[in-house]
Coordinates of C-alpha atoms in Angstrom, one line a residue:
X215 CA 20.7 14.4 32.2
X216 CA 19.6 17.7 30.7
X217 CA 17.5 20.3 33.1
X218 CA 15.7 22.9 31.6
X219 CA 18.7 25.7 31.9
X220 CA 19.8 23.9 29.3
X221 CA 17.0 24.4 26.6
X222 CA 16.9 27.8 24.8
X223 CA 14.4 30.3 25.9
X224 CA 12.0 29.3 22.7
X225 CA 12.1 25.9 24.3
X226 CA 11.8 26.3 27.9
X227 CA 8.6 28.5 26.9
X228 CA 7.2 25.3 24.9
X229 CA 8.0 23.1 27.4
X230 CA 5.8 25.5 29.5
X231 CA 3.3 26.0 27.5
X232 CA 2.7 21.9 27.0
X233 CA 2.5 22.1 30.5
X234 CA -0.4 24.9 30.9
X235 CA -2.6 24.1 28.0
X236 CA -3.1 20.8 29.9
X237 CA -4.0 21.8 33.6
X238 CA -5.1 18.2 33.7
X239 CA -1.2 17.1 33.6
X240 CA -0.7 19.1 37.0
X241 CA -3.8 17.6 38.8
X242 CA -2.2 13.8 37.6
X243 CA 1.1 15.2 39.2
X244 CA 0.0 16.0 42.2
X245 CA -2.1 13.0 42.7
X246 CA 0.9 10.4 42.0
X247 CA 2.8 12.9 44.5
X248 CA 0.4 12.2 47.1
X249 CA 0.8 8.7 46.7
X250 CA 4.4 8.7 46.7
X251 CA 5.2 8.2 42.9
X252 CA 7.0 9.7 39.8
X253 CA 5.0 10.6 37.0
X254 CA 6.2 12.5 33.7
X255 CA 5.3 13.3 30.3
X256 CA 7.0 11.6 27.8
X257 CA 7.3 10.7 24.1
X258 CA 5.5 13.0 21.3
X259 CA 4.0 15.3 23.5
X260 CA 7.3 16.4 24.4
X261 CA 8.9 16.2 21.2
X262 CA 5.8 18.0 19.3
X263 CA 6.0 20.8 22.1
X264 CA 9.7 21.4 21.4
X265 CA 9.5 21.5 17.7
X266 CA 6.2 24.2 18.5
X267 CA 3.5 21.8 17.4
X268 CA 1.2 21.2 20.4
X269 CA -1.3 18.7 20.3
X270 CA -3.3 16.8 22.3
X271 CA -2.1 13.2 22.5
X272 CA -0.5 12.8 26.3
X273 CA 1.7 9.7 27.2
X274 CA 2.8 9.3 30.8
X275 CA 5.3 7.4 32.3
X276 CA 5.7 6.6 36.8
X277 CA 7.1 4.3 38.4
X278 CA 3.6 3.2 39.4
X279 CA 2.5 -0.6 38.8
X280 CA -1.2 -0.5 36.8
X281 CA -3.3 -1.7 39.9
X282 CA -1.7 1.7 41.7
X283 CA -2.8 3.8 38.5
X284 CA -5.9 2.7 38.5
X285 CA -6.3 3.7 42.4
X286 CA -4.9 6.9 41.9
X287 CA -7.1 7.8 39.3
X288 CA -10.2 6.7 40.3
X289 CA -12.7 9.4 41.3
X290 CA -10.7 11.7 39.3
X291 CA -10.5 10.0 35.9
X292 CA -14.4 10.6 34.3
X293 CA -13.4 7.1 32.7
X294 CA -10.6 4.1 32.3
X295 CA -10.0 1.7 30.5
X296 CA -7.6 -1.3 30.7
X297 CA -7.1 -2.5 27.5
X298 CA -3.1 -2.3 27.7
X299 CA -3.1 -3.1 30.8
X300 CA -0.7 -6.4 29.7
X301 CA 2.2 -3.6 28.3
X302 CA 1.5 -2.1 31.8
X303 CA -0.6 0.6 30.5
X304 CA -3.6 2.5 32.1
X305 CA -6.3 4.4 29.7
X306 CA -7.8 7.3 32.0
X307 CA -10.3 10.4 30.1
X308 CA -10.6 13.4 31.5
X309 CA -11.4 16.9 30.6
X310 CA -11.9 15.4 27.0
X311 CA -8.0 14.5 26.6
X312 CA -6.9 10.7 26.8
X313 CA -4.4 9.9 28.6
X314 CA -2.2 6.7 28.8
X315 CA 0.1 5.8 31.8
X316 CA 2.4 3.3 31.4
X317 CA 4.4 2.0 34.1
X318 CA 8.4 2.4 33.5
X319 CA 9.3 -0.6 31.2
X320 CA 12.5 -2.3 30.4
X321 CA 11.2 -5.3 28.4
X322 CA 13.1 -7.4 26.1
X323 CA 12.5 -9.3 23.1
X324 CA 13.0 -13.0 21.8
X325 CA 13.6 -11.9 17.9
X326 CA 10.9 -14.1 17.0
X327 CA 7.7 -12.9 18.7
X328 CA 6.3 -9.8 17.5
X329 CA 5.2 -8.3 21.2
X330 CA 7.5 -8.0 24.2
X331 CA 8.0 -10.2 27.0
X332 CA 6.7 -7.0 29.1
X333 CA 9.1 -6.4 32.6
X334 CA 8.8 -3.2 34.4
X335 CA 12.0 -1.0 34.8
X336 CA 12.6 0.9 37.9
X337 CA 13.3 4.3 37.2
X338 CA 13.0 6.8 33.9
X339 CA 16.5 6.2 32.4
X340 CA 15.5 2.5 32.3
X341 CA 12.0 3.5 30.4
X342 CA 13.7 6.4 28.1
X343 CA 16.8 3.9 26.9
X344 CA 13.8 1.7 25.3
X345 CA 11.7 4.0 23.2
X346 CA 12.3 4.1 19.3
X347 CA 14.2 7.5 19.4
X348 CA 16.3 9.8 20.7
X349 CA 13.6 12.5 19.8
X350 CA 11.0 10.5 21.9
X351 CA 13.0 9.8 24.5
X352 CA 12.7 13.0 26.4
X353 CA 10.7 13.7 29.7
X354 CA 9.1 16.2 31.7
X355 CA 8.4 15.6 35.3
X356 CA 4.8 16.7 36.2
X357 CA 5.8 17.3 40.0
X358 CA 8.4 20.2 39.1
X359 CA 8.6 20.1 35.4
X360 CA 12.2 19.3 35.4
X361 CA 13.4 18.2 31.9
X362 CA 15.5 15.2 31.4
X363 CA 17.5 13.9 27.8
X364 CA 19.3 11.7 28.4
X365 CA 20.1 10.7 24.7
X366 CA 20.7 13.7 22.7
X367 CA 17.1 14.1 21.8
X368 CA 17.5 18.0 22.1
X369 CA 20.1 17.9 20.0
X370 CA 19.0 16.0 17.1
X371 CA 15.2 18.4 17.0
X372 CA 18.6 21.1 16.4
X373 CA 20.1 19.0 13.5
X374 CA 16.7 17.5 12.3
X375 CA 18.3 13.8 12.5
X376 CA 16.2 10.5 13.5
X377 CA 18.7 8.5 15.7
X378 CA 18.1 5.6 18.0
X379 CA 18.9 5.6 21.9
X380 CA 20.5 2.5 21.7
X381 CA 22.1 0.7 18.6
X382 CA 19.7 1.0 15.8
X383 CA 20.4 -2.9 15.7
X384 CA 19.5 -3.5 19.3
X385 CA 16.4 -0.9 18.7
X386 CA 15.1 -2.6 15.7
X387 CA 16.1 -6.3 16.9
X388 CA 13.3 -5.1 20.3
X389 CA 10.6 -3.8 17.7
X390 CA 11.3 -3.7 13.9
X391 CA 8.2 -2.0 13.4
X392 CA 10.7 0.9 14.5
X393 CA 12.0 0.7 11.1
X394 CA 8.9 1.2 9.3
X395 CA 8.5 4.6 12.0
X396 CA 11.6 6.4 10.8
X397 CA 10.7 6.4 7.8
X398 CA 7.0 8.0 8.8
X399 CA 8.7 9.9 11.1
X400 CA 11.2 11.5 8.1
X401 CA 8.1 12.0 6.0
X402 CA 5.7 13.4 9.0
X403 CA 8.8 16.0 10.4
X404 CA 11.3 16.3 7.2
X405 CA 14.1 15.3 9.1
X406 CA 16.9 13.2 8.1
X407 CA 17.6 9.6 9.3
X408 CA 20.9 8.9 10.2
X409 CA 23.2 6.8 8.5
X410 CA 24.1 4.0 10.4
X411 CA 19.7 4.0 11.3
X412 CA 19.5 3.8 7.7
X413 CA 22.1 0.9 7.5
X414 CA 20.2 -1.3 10.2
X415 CA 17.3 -0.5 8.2
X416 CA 18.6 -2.0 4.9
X417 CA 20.1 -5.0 6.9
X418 CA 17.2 -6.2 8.8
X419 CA 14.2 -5.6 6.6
X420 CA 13.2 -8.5 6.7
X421 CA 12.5 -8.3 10.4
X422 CA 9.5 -6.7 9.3
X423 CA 8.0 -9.8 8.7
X424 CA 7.5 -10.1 12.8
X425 CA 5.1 -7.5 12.6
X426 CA 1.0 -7.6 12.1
X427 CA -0.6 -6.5 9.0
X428 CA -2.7 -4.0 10.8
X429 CA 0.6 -2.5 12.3
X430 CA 2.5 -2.2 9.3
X431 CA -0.8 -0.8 7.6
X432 CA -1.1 2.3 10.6
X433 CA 2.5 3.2 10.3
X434 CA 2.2 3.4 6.6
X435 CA -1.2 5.4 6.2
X436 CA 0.4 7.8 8.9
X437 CA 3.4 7.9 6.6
X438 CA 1.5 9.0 3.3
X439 CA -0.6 11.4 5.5
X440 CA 2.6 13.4 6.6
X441 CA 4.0 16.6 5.2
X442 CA 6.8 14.6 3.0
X443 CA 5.6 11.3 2.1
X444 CA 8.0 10.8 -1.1
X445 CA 10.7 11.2 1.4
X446 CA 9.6 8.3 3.4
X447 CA 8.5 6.3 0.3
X448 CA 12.3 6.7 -1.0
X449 CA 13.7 5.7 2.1
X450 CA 11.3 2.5 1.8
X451 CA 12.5 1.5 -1.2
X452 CA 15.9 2.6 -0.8
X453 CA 16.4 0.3 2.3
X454 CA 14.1 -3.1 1.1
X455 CA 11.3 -2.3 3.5
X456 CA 8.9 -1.5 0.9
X457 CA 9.7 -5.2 -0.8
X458 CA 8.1 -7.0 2.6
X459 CA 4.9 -5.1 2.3
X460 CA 4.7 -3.0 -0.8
X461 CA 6.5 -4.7 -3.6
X462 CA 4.3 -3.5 -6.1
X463 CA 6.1 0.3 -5.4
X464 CA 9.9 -1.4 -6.0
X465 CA 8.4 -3.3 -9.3
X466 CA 7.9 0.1 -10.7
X467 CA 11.6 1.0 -11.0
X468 CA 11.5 -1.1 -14.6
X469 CA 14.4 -0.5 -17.5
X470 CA 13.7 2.2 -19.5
X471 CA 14.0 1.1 -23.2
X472 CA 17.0 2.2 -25.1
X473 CA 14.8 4.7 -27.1
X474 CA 13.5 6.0 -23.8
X475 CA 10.0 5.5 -24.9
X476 CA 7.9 5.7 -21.6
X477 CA 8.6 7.5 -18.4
X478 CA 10.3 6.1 -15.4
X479 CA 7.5 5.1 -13.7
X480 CA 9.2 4.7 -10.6
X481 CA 9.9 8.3 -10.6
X482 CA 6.7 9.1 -12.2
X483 CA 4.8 7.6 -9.8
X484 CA 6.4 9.6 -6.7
X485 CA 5.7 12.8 -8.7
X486 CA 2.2 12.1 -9.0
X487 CA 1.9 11.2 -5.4
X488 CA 3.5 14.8 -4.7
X489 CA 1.2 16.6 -7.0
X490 CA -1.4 14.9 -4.7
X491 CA 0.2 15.7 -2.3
X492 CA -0.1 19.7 -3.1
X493 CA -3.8 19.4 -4.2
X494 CA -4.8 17.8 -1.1
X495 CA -2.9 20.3 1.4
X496 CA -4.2 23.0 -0.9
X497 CA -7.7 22.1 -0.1
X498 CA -8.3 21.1 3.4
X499 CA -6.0 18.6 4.6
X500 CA -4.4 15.0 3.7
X501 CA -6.8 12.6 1.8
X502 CA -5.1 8.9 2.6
X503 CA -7.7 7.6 -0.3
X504 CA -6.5 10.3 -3.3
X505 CA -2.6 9.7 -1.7
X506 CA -3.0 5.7 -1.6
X507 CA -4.8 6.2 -5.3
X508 CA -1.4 8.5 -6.7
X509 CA 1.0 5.7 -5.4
X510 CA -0.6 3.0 -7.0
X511 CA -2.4 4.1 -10.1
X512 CA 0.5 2.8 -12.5
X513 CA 1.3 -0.5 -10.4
X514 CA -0.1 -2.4 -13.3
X515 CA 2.4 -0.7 -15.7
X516 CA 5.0 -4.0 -15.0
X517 CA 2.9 -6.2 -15.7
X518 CA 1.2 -5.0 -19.3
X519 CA 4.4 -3.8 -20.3
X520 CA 4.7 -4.6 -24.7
X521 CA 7.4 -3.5 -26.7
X522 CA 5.7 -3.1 -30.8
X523 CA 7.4 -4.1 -33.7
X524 CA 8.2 -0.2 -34.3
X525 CA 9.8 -0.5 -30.4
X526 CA 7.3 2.1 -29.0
X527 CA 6.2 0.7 -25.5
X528 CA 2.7 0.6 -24.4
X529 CA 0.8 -0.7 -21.4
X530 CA -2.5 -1.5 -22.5
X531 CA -5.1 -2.1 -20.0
X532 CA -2.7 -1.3 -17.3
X533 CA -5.8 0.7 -15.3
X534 CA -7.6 -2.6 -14.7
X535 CA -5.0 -4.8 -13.7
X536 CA -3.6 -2.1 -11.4
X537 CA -6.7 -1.8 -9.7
X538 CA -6.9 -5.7 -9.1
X539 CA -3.4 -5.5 -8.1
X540 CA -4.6 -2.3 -5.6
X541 CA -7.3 -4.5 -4.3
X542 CA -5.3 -7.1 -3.3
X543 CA -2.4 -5.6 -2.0
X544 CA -4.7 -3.1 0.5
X545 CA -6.6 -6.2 1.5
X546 CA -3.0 -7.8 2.8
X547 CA -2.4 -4.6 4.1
X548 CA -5.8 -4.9 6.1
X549 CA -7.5 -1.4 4.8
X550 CA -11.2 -1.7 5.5
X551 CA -13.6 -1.4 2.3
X552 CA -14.2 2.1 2.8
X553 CA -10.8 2.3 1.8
X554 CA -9.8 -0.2 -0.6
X555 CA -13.4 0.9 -2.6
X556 CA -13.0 4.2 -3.8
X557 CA -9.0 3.7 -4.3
X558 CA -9.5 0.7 -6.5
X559 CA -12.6 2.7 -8.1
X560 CA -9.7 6.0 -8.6
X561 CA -7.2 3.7 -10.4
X562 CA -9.8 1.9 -12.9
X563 CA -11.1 5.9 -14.1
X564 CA -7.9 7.4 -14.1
X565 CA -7.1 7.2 -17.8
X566 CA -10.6 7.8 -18.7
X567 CA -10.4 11.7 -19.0
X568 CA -7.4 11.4 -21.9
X569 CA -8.8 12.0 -25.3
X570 CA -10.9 14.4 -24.4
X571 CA -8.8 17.2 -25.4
X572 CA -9.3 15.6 -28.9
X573 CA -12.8 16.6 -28.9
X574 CA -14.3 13.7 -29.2
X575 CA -16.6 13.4 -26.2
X576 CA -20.7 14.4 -26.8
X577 CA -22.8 15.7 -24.2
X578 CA -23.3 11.5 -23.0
X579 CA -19.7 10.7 -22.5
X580 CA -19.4 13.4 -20.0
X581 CA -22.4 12.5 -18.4
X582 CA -21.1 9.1 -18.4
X583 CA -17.9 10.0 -16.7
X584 CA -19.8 12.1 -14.3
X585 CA -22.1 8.9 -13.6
X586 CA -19.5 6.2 -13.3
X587 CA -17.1 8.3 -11.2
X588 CA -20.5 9.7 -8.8
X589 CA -18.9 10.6 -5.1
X590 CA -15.8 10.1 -6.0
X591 CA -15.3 13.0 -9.0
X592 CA -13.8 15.4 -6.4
X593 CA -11.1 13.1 -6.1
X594 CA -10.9 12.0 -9.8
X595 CA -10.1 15.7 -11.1
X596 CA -7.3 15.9 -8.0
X597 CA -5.6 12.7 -9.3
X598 CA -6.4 13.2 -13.1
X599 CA -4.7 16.9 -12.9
X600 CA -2.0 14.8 -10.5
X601 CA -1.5 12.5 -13.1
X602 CA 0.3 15.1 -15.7
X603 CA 3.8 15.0 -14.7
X604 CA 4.9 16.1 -18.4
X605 CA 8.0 18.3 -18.9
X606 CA 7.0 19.6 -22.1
X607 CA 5.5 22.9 -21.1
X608 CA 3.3 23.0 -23.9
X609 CA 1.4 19.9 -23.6
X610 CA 1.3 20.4 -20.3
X611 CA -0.4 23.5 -20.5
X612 CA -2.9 22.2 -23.2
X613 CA -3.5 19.1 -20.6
X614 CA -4.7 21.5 -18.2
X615 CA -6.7 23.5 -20.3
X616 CA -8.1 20.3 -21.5
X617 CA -9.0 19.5 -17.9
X618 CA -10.0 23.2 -17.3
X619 CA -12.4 22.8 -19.9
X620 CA -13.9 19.2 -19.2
X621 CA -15.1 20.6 -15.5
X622 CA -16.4 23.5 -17.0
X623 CA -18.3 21.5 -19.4
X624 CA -19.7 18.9 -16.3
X625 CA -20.3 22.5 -14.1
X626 CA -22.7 23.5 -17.4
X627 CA -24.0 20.2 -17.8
X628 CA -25.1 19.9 -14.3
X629 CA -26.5 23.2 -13.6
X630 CA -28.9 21.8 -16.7
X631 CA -29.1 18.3 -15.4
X632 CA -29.1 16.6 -11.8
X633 CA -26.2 14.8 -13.2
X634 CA -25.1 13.4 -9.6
X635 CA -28.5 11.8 -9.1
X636 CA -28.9 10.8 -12.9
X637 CA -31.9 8.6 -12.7
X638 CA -34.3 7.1 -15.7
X639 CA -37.2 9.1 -16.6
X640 CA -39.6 6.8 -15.5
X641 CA -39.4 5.1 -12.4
X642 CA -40.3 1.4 -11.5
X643 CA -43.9 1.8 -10.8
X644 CA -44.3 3.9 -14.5
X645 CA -42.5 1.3 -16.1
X646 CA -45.0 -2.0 -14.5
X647 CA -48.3 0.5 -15.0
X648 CA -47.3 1.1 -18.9
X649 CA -46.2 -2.7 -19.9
X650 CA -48.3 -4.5 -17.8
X651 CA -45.5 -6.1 -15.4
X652 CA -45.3 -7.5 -12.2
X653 CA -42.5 -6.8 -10.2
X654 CA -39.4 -8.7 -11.0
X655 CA -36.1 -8.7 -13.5
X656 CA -37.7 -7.5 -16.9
X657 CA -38.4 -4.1 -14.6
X658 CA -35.1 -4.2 -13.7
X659 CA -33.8 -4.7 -17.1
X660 CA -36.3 -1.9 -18.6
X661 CA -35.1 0.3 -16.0
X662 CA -31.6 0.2 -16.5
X663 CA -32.3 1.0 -20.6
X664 CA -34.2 3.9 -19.8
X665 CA -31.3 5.1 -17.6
X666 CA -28.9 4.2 -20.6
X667 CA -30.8 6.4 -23.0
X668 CA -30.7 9.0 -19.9
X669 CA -27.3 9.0 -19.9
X670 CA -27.0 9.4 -23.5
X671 CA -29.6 11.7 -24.2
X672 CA -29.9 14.1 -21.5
X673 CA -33.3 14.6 -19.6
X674 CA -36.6 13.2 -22.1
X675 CA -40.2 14.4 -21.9
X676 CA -42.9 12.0 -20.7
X677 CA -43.9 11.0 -24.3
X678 CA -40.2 10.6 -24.9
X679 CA -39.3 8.2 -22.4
X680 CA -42.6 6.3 -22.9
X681 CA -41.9 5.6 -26.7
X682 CA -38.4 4.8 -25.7
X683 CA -39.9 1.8 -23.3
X684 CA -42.0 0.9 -25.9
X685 CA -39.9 0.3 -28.4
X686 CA -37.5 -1.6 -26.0
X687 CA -40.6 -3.6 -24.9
X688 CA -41.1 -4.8 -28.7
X689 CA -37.7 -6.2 -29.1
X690 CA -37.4 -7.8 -25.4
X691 CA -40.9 -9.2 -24.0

């Protein structure tokens, strides 16, 4: 058991620092002291502190059953809640921080079930030797903030290594979600999992399988939101995991012909994701949609895969059957629509943009791929630009400039035109007056022309537009 002589000054100043940005961690101390019980911080807070990455998620530990908790912090707590009560965890809110206390725990597992058959431990060690990693298995007691490691944590934050308490076996045979969190854990902190964790990983993949949807789903978005996600994606692939939830990602690893005719769109594909990656960061913080939409954009490559008679290899249509493919696989995966929408919406535009640089698109086709792209343009120029992972500097330059020049061309455009809000130039009630309709489809359908010719003619005067529902009025009523 470590004590806190044995951190280094930089740490022992974290560790004390965690301690006074929360005041509210002191209070809960002394509380459980005056009803006899252990309480300590445990998990990421600690972990985050060391590493010099405060934040604001707190996870307790006592020796305290829940009923006990809940009496110690009522009056004190602004607000509980007991929805983990059954894993022996309390919810309590105050000073705008949640906080979960979880009594000491020392469950065990069936190997079938995918929750624990929950038994409370009796002291720290007991709760420490069950969490997923050394590197969350450290603890500061709030009564005297005494520091205790019991498994090496502090040393693998020093060597940047993901190791297990126990046997990554034993670890991963309790909760094999805990496979799926190295890998996020690699990608959120850039550290290196260890061997024999990567062994277990590659042996018991299919454990995975235990696990919910919605689990697997908020350990993977959390991996692609981290600093390093192609790290963790490698390490998915690398060790089978990606094949239980994601096979679509280990598909992409196809033969490259014998005249090396297309890219390795395995390797293609992680680039993209870390050109994402880079635009994202660059401006504002991680986007899971524009990440979600790089890793999957060329999923239906595998599948539309031709070789011609002159062996050049194509993929024709690949766009719309990757974004059917997309759709599926993130409704598996749970993703809500707000989601699954505008990533399947990314993949199906995506190739719209090349051809440009040929100089065939008028005024209406970039109107058009202003219109059919609407709020998700922002994102479309982040994974179009994302999407040139040529090595040829030269093309790649003129791509760029291409690109350069389209949103120049929209910027003009649209400081001419409201060309996110591109609407016909009669409305509705114009369109009934002039032909003489009542409401129903033929406004509809006359609408929708108009907007057609909108899109391909810019912005018409009233005569204009009139003439134009005229004449569509002759050949349709």
């Amino acid at each position: 058991m470590s004590n806190t002589n044995d951190l280094t000054t930089a740490q022992r100043e974290a560790v004390h620092a965690l301690m006074a940005r929360f005041p509210v961690a002191d209070e809960l101390g002394r509380r459980f002291a005056q009803a006899g019980h252990d309480i300590h911080l445990v998990g990421g807070s600690v972990r985050d502190a060391l590493l010099g990455r405060l934040g604001d998620d707190l996870d307790f530990c006592t020796d305290a059953h829940p009923d006990e908790t809940l009496r110690i912090v009522k009056g004190w707590a602004e607000a509980t809640w007991e929805t983990g009560r059954e894993f022996g965890t309390i919810g309590a809110f105050r000073d705008g921080l949640r906080l979960e206390i979880t009594t000491y725990r020392a469950e065990s597992y069936d190997g079938v079930s995918r929750n624990p058959a929950v038994q409370y431990g009796t002291s720290l060690s007991d709760d420490l030797s069950r969490r997923d990693f050394s590197i969350n298995a450290m603890a500061v007691s709030l009564h005297d903030h005494r520091f205790t490691d019991l498994y090496g944590g502090l040393r693998d934050l020093h060597e940047r290594m993901i190791r297990t308490p126990k046997a990554p076996e034993q670890s991963f045979g309790d909760d094999p979600l805990r496979m799926l969190r190295a890998a996020r854990f690699a990608a959120q902190l850039r550290f290196v999992v260890d061997e024999p964790v990567i062994r277990a990983m590659s042996d018991m993949s299919g454990q995975l399988t235990r696990i919910t949807a919605e689990r697997v789903r908020e350990e993977f978005s959390k991996l692609l939101l981290g600093e390093d996600p192609v790290t963790g994606l490698r390490l998915l692939v690398e060790t089978g995991l990606a094949e239980i939830f994601l096979p679509e990602l280990t598909e992409l690893k196809m033969e490259i012909d014998e005249h090396a005719q297309h890219k390795d769109v395995y390797e293609h594909t992680l680039t993209v994701v870390q050109n994402a990656v880079n635009l994202d960061t660059a401006d504002g913080g991680p986007d899971l949609v524009l990440r979600l939409a790089a890793l999957l954009h060329d999923i239906g490559k595998p599948a539309t895969k031709a070789v011609g008679s002159d062996g050049r290899v194509s993929f024709h249509h690949h766009e719309l059957v990757g974004a059917r493919m997309a759709k599926h696989r993130l409704k598996l995966l749970k993703y809500p629509k707000d989601v699954i929408s505008p990533v399947v919406g990314l993949i199906t535009l995506h190739l719209r943009f090349y051809g440009y640089g040929r100089g065939e698109w008028t005024d209406s086709a970039v109107r058009r791929y202003v219109h059919d792209a609407s709020e998700l343009l922002a994102r479309l120029h982040k994974l179009t630009r994302s999407d040139c992972t040529t090595r040829n500097r030269r093309k790649a330059a003129q791509l760029a400039a291409d690109y350069d020049a389209l949103e120049e061309r929209i910027a003009r455009i649209a400081a001419e035109e409201d060309l996110a809000k591109v609407r016909p130039d009669l409305d509705g009630n114009a369109i009934m007056e002039l032909l003489g309709l009542p409401p129903g489809p033929l406004v509809g359908r006359a609408w929708k022309h108009l907007k057609e010719v909108r899109l391909e003619r810019g912005p018409l005067s009233q005569d204009e537009a009139e003439h134009e529902l005229r004449a569509w009025a002759e050949d349709n009523l």
